[in-house]
Coordinates of C-alpha atoms and ligand atoms in Angstrom, one line a residue:
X736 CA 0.0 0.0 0.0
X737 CA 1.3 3.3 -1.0
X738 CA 1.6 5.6 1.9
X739 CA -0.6 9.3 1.9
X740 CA 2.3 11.2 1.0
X741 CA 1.0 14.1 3.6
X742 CA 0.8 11.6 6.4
X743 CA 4.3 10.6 5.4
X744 CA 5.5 13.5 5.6
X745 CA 4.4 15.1 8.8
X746 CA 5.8 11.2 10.4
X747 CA 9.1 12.0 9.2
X748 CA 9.0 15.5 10.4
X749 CA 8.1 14.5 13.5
X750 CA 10.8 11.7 13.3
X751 CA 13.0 14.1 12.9
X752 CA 12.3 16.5 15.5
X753 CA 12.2 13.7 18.0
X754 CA 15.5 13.1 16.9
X755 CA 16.9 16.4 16.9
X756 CA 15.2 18.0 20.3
X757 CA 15.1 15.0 22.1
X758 CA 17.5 12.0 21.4
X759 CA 21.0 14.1 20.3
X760 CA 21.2 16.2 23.4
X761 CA 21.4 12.6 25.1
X762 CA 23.5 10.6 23.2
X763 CA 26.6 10.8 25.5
X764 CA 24.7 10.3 29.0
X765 CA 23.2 7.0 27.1
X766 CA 26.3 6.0 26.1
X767 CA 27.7 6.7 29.3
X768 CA 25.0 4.9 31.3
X769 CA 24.2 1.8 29.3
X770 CA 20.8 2.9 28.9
X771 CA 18.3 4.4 27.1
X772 CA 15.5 6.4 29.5
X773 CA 12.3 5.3 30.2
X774 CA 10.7 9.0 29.1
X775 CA 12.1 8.1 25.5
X776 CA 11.2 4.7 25.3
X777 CA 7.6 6.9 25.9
X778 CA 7.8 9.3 23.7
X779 CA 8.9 6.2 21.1
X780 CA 5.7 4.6 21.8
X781 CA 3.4 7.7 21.3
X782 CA 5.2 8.3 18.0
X783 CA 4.2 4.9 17.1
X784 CA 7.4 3.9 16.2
X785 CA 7.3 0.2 18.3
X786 CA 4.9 -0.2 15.3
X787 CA 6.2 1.2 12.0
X788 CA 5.9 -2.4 10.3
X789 CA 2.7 -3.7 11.8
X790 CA 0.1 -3.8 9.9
X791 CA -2.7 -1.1 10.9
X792 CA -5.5 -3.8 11.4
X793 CA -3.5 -4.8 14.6
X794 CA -2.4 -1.6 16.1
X795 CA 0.5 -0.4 13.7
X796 CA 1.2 2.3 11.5
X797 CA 1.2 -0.5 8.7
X798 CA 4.3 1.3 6.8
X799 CA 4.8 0.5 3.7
X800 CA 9.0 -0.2 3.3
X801 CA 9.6 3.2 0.9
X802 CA 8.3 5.1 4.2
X803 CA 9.7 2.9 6.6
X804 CA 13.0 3.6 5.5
X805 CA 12.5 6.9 5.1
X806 CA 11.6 7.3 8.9
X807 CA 14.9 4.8 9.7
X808 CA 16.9 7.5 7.6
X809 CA 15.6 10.0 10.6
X810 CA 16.2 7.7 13.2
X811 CA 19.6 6.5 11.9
X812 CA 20.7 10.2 12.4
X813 CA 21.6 9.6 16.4
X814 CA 23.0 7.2 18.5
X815 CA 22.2 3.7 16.9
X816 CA 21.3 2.6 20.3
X817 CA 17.5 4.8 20.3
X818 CA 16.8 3.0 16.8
X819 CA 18.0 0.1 18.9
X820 CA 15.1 0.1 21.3
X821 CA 12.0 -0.1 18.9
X822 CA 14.5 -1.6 16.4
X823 CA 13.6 -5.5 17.3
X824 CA 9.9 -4.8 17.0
X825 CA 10.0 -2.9 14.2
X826 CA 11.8 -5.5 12.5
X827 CA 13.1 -9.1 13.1
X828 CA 11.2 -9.2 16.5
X829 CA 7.3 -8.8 14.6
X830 CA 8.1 -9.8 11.0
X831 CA 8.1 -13.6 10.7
X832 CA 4.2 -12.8 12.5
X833 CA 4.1 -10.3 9.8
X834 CA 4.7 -12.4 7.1
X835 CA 3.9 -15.6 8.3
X836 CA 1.4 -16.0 11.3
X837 CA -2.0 -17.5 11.2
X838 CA -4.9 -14.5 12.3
X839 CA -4.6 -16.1 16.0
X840 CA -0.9 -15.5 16.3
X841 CA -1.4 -11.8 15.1
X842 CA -4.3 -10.9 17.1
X843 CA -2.7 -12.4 20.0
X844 CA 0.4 -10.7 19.5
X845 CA 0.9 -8.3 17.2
X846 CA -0.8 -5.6 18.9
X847 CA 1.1 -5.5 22.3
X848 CA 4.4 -5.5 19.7
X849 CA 2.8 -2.4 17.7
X850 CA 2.4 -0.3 21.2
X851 CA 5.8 -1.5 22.6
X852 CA 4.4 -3.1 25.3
X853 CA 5.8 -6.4 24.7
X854 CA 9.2 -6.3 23.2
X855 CA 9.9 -8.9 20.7
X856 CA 13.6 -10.3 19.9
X857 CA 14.8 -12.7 17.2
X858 CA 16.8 -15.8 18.1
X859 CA 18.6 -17.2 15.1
X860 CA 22.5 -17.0 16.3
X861 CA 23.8 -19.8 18.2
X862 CA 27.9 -20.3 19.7
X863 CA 28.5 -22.6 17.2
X864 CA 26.0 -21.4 14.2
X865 CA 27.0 -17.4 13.6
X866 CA 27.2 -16.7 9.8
X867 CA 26.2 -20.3 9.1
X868 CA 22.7 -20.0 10.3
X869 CA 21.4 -23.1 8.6
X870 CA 23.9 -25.2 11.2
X871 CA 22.0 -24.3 14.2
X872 CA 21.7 -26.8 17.1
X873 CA 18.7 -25.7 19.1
X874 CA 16.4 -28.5 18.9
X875 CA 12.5 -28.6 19.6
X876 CA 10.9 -31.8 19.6
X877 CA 7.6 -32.8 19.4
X878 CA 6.1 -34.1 22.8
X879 CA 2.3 -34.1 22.7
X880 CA 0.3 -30.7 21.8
X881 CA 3.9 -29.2 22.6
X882 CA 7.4 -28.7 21.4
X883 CA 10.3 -29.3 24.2
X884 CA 13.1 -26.8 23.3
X885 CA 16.7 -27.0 24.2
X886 CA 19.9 -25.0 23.2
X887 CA 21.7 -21.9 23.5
X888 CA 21.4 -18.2 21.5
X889 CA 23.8 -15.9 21.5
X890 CA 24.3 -12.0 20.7
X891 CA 20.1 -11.7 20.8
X892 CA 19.5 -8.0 20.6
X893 CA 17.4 -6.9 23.2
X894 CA 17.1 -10.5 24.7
X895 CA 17.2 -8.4 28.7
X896 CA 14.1 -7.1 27.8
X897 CA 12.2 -9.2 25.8
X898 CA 8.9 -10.6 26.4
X899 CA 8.2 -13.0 23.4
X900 CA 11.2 -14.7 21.0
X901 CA 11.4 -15.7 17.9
X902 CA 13.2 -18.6 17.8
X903 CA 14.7 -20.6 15.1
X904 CA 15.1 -24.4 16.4
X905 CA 15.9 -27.9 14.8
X906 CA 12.7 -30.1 14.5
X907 CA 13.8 -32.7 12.8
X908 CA 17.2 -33.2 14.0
X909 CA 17.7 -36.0 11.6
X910 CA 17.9 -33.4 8.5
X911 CA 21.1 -31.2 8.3
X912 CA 21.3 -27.6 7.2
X913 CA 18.4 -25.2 6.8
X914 CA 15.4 -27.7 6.1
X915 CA 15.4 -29.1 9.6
X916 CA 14.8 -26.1 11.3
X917 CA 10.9 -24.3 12.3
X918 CA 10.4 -21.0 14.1
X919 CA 8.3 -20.7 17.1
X920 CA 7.2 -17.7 19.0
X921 CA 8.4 -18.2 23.1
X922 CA 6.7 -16.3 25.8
X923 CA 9.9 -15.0 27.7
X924 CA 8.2 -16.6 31.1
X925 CA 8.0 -20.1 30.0
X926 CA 10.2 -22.0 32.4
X927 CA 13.3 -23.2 31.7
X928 CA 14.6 -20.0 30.1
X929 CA 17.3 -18.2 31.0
X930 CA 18.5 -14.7 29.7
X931 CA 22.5 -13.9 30.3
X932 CA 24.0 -11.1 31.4
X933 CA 24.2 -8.1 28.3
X934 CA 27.8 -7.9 26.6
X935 CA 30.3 -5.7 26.9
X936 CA 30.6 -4.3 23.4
X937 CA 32.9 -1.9 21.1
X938 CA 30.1 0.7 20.9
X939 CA 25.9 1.3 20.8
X940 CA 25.9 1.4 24.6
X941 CA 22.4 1.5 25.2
X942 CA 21.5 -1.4 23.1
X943 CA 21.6 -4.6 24.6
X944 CA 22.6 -8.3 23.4
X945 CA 22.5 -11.6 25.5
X946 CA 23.1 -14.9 25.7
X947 CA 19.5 -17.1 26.0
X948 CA 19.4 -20.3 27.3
X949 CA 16.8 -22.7 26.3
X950 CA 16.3 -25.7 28.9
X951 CA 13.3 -28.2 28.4
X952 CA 10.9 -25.1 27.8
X953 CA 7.8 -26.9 26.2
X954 CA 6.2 -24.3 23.6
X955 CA 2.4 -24.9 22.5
X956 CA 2.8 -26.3 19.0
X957 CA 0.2 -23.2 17.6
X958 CA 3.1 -21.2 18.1
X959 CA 4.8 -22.5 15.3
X960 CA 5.3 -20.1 12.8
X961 CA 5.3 -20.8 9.2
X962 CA 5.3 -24.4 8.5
X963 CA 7.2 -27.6 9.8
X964 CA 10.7 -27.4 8.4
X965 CA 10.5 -23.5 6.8
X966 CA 11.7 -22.1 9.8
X967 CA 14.7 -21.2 8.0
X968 CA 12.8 -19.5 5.2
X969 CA 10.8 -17.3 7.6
X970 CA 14.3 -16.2 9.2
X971 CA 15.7 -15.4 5.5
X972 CA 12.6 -14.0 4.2
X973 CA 12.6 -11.8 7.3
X974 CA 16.5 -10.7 7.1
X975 CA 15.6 -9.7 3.4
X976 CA 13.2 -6.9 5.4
X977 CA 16.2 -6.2 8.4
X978 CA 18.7 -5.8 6.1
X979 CA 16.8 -2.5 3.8
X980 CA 16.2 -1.3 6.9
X981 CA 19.5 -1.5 9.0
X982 CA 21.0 0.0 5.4
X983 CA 18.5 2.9 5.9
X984 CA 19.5 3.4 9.2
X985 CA 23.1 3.2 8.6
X986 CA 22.7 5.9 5.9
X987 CA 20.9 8.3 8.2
X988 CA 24.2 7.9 10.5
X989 CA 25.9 8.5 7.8
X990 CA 24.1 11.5 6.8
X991 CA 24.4 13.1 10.9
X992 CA 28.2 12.4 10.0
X993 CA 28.2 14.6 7.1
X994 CA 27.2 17.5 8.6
X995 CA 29.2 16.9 11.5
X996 CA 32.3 16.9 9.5
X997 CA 31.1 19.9 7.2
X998 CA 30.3 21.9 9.9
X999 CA 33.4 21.2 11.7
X1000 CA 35.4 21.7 8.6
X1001 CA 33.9 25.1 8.1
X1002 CA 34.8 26.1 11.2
X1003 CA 38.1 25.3 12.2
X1004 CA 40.9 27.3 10.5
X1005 CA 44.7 25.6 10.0
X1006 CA 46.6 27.6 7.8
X1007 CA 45.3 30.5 7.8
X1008 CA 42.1 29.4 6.8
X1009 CA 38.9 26.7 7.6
X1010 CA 40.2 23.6 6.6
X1011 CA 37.1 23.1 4.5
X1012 CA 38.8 25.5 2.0
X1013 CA 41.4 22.5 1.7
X1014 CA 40.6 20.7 -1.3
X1015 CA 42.1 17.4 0.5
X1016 CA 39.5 18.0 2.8
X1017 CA 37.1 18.7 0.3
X1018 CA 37.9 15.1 -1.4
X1019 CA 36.7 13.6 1.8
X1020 CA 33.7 15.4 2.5
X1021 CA 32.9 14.6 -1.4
X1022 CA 33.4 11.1 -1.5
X1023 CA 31.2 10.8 1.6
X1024 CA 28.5 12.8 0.2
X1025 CA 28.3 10.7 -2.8
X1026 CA 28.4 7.7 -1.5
X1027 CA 26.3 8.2 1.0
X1028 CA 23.7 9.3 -1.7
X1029 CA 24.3 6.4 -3.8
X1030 CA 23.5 4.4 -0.6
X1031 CA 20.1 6.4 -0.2
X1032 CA 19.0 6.1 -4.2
X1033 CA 19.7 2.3 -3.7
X1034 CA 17.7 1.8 -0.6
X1035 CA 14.6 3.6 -2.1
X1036 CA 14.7 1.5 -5.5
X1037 CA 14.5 -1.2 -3.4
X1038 CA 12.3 -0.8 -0.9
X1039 CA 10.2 0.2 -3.5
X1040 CA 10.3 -2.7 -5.4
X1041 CA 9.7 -4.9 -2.6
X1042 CA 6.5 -2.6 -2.2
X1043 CA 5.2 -3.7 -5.3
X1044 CA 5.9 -6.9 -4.8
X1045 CA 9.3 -7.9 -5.9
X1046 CA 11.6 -10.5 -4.5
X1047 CA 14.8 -8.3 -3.1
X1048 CA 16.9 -10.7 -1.4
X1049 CA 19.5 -9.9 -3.7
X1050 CA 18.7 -5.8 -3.9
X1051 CA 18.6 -6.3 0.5
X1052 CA 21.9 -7.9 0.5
X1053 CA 23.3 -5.4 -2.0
X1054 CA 21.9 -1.9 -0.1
X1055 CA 23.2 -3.7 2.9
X1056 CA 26.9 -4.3 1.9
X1057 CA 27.1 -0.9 -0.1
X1058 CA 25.2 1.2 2.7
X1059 CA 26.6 -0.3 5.6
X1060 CA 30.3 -0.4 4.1
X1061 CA 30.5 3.2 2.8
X1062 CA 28.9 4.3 6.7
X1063 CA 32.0 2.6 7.9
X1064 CA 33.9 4.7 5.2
X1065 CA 32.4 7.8 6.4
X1066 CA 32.9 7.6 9.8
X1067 CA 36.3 6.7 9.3
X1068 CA 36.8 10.4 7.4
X1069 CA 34.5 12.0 10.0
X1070 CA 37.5 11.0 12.4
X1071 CA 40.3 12.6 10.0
X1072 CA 38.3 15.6 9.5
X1073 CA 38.3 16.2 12.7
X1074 CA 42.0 14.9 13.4
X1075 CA 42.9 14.7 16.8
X1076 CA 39.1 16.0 18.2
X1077 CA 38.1 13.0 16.2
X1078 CA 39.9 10.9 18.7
X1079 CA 38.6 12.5 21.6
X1080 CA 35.5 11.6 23.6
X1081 CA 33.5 14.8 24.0
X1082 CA 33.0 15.8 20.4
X1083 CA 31.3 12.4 20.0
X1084 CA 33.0 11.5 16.4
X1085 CA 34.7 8.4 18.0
X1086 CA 31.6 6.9 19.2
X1087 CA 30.0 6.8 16.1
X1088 CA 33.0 5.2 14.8
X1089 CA 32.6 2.5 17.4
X1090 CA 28.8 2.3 17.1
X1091 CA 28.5 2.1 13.4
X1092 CA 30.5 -0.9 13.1
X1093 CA 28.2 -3.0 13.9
X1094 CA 26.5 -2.2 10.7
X1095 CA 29.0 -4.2 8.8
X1096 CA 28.3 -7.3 11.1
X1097 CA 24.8 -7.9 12.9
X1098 CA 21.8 -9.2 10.4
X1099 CA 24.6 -11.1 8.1
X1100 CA 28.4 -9.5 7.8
X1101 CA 29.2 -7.5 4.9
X1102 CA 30.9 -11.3 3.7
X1103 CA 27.3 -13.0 3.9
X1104 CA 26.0 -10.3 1.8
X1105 CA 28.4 -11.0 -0.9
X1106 CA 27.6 -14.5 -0.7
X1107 CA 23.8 -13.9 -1.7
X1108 CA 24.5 -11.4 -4.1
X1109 CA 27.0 -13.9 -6.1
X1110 CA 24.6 -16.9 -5.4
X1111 CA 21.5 -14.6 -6.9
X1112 CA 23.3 -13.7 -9.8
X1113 CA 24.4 -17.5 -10.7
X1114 CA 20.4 -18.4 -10.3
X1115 CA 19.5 -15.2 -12.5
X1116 CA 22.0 -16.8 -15.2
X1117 CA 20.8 -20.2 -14.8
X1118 CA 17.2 -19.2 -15.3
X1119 CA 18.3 -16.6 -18.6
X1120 CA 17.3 -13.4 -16.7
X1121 CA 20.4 -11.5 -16.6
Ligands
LIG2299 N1 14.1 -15.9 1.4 C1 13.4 -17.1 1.4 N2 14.1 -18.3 1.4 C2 15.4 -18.3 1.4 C3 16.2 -17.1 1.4 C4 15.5 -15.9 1.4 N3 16.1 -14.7 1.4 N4 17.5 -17.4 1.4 C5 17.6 -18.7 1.4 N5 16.3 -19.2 1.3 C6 15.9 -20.7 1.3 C7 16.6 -21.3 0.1 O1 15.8 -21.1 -1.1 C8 16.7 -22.7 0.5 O2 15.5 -23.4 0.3 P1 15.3 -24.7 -0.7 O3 16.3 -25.7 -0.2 O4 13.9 -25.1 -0.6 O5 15.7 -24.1 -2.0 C9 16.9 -22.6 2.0 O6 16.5 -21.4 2.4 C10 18.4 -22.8 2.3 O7 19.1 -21.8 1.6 P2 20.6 -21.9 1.3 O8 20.9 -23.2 0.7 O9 21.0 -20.7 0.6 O10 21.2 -21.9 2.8 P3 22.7 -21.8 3.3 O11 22.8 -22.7 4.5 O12 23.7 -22.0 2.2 O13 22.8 -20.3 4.0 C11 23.2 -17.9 4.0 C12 22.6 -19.2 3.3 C13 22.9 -16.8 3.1 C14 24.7 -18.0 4.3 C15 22.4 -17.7 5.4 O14 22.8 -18.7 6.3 C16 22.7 -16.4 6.0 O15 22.0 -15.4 5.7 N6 23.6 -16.3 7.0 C17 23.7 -15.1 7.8 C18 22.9 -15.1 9.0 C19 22.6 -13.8 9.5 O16 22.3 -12.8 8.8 N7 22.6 -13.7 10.9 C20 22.2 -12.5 11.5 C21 21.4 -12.9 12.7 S1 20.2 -11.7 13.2 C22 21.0 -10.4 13.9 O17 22.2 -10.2 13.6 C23 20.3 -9.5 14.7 C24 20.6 -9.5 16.1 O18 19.8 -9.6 17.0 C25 22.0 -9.2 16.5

């Protein structure tokens, strides 16, 4: 559905004003603190934010993906850690109910997910199954009008505060690779479940990720997701949609970095004059500028293509290697701009260096993307439609 382009408009605004008045002047006592406050997690939920991608019937703003990465553009503009607190529900937390639940599962959940009162996190990574997904271990085994799950997640974004899970576990534990595996939504208060202490990471203090045990946790078999043995499908098909968006929100970092470094540039003078007038400098804030609108062209093509229905897991994988890579670019100039101050805590340059790493990484490394592009391409050939 094409969104009112008025209504867009006045979201983004107010996206952006959010942003500007009420998440930048915070960004270093979140980062210092570990924590995001609770009045912003409140204003996030009356902006409707929790519930960009849920469809309206059940409480959302039922974004379509052009204006749903227009508002992550907004909200990539500050600390990745505010995006980080809606960022499960928006995304890999809600969408395999999105795209795959029965009309139970999403009247029985969706709505709480849409208003951010029940924070949803996705469970795919495992110690031993990282970029090869398709290898996990958990297992959930069929016992009556249940499934007992058992195994171990790692790195789950926002696992500390989660309420439901969607988890990605072995049913038939007799099949290898991706087509043994079904996805199951898990209340957080099941027993036998057992959420670790959050990581110490490089940067995005403020977002969390943790460890989640599973220990004989018996899950009602209606909360299967999808069907028996596509559990890896609804993860993929799901990633497709995380992947546009974390490039969206990577750009919009990339963007806040821009005019960091420009207005920097104008203002402080070395010889004789603002370094901005050196074209050396120039180069930098050029080649950031295009890049960074390359990355935003690419992300609007294809989020609207997957609007009208197009498959984009090679367009997703291709924004998200392109976007996420030249943000790491960027940042690394926003640090030379700024030379030494770039290096220096208070001017807040060297924490979006550390924060916007992770772009490169979480929701398949900038390698995994490769992969599916490559392997898209060989299919395209194979089928003559290159
Ligand atoms: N949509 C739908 N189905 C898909 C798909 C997609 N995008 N990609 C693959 N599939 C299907 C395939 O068609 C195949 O089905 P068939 O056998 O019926 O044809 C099945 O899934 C298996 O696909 P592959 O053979 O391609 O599987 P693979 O084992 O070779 O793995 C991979 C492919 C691309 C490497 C995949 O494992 C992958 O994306 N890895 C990265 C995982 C990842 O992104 N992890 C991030 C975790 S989430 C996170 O970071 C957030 C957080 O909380 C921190």
């Amino acid at each position: 559905m094409a969104f009112d382009a008025e209504i867009r408009q006045a979201l983004i605004e107010q996206v952006r004003r959010f942003v500007s008045e009420k998440c930048i002047p915070l960004e270093g006592q979140v980062a210092e603190k570990d924590e995001v406050p609770q009045e912003i997690v409140d204003e996030m939920k009356q902006l409707g934010l929790f519930g960009l991608a849920v469809p309206e019937q059940y409480g959302g703003l039922g974004l379509d993906m052009e204006t749903e990465c227009l508002v992550a553009f907004e909200l990539g503009r500050t600390s990745p850690a505010f995006r980080s607190v809606a960022g499960t529900n928006i995304g890999i937390g809600s969408q395999a109910l999105v795209l795959f639940g029965t009309d139970e599962q999403k009247e029985k959940w969706l709505p709480g997910i849409a208003a951010g009162d029940l924070i949803s996190s996705f469970a795919l990574t495992e110690p031993e199954a990282g970029s090869d997904a398709g290898s996990l271990r958990t297992k959930a085994i069929r016992d009556g009008d249940h499934y007992v799950v058992n195994g171990a997640k790692r790195y789950i974004t926002n696992a500390n505060k989660a309420d439901l899970f969607t988890v990605m576990a072995r049913t038939d534990p007799d099949t290898p690779g991706a087509k043994g595996v079904s996805a199951f939504i898990v209340d957080r208060n099941t027993p036998g479940i057992t959420v670790g202490k959050p990581e110490s990471k490089m940067g995005q203090q403020g977002a969390h990720a943790c460890d989640v045990i599973f220990e004989d946790v018996r899950v009602p078999a209606e909360n299967m997701v999808g069907k028996e043995g596509e559990g890896f499908k609804v993860a993929m098909s799901v990633l497709d949609k995380g992947r546009l968006h974390i490039s969206a929100v990577a750009t919009g970092a990339s963007e806040r970095l821009i005019k960091e470094m420009v207005n920097y540039a104008m203002e402080r003078e070395q010889f004789g004059q603002p370094i901005a007038q050196h074209q050396l400098i120039q180069a930098m804030m050029a080649d950031s500028q295009a890049e960074t609108y390359a990355a935003r062209a690419m992300i609007l093509d294809a989020a609207r293509r997957r609007d009208a229905g197009e498959n984009v897991t090679m367009l997703a994988s291709s924004t998200k290697l392109f976007a996420c890579e030249a943000t790491g670019r960027v940042a690394d100039r926003a640090v030379q701009v700024f030379g030494g101050a770039g290096y220096i805590t208070d001017y807040g340059i060297e924490r979006f260096y550390r924060d916007v790493r992770l772009f490169r990484l979480y929701e398949g490394t900038s390698q995994i993307q490769q992969i599916v592009i490559a392997r898209e391409l060989m299919r395209a050939a194979k089928a003559d439609q290159l």
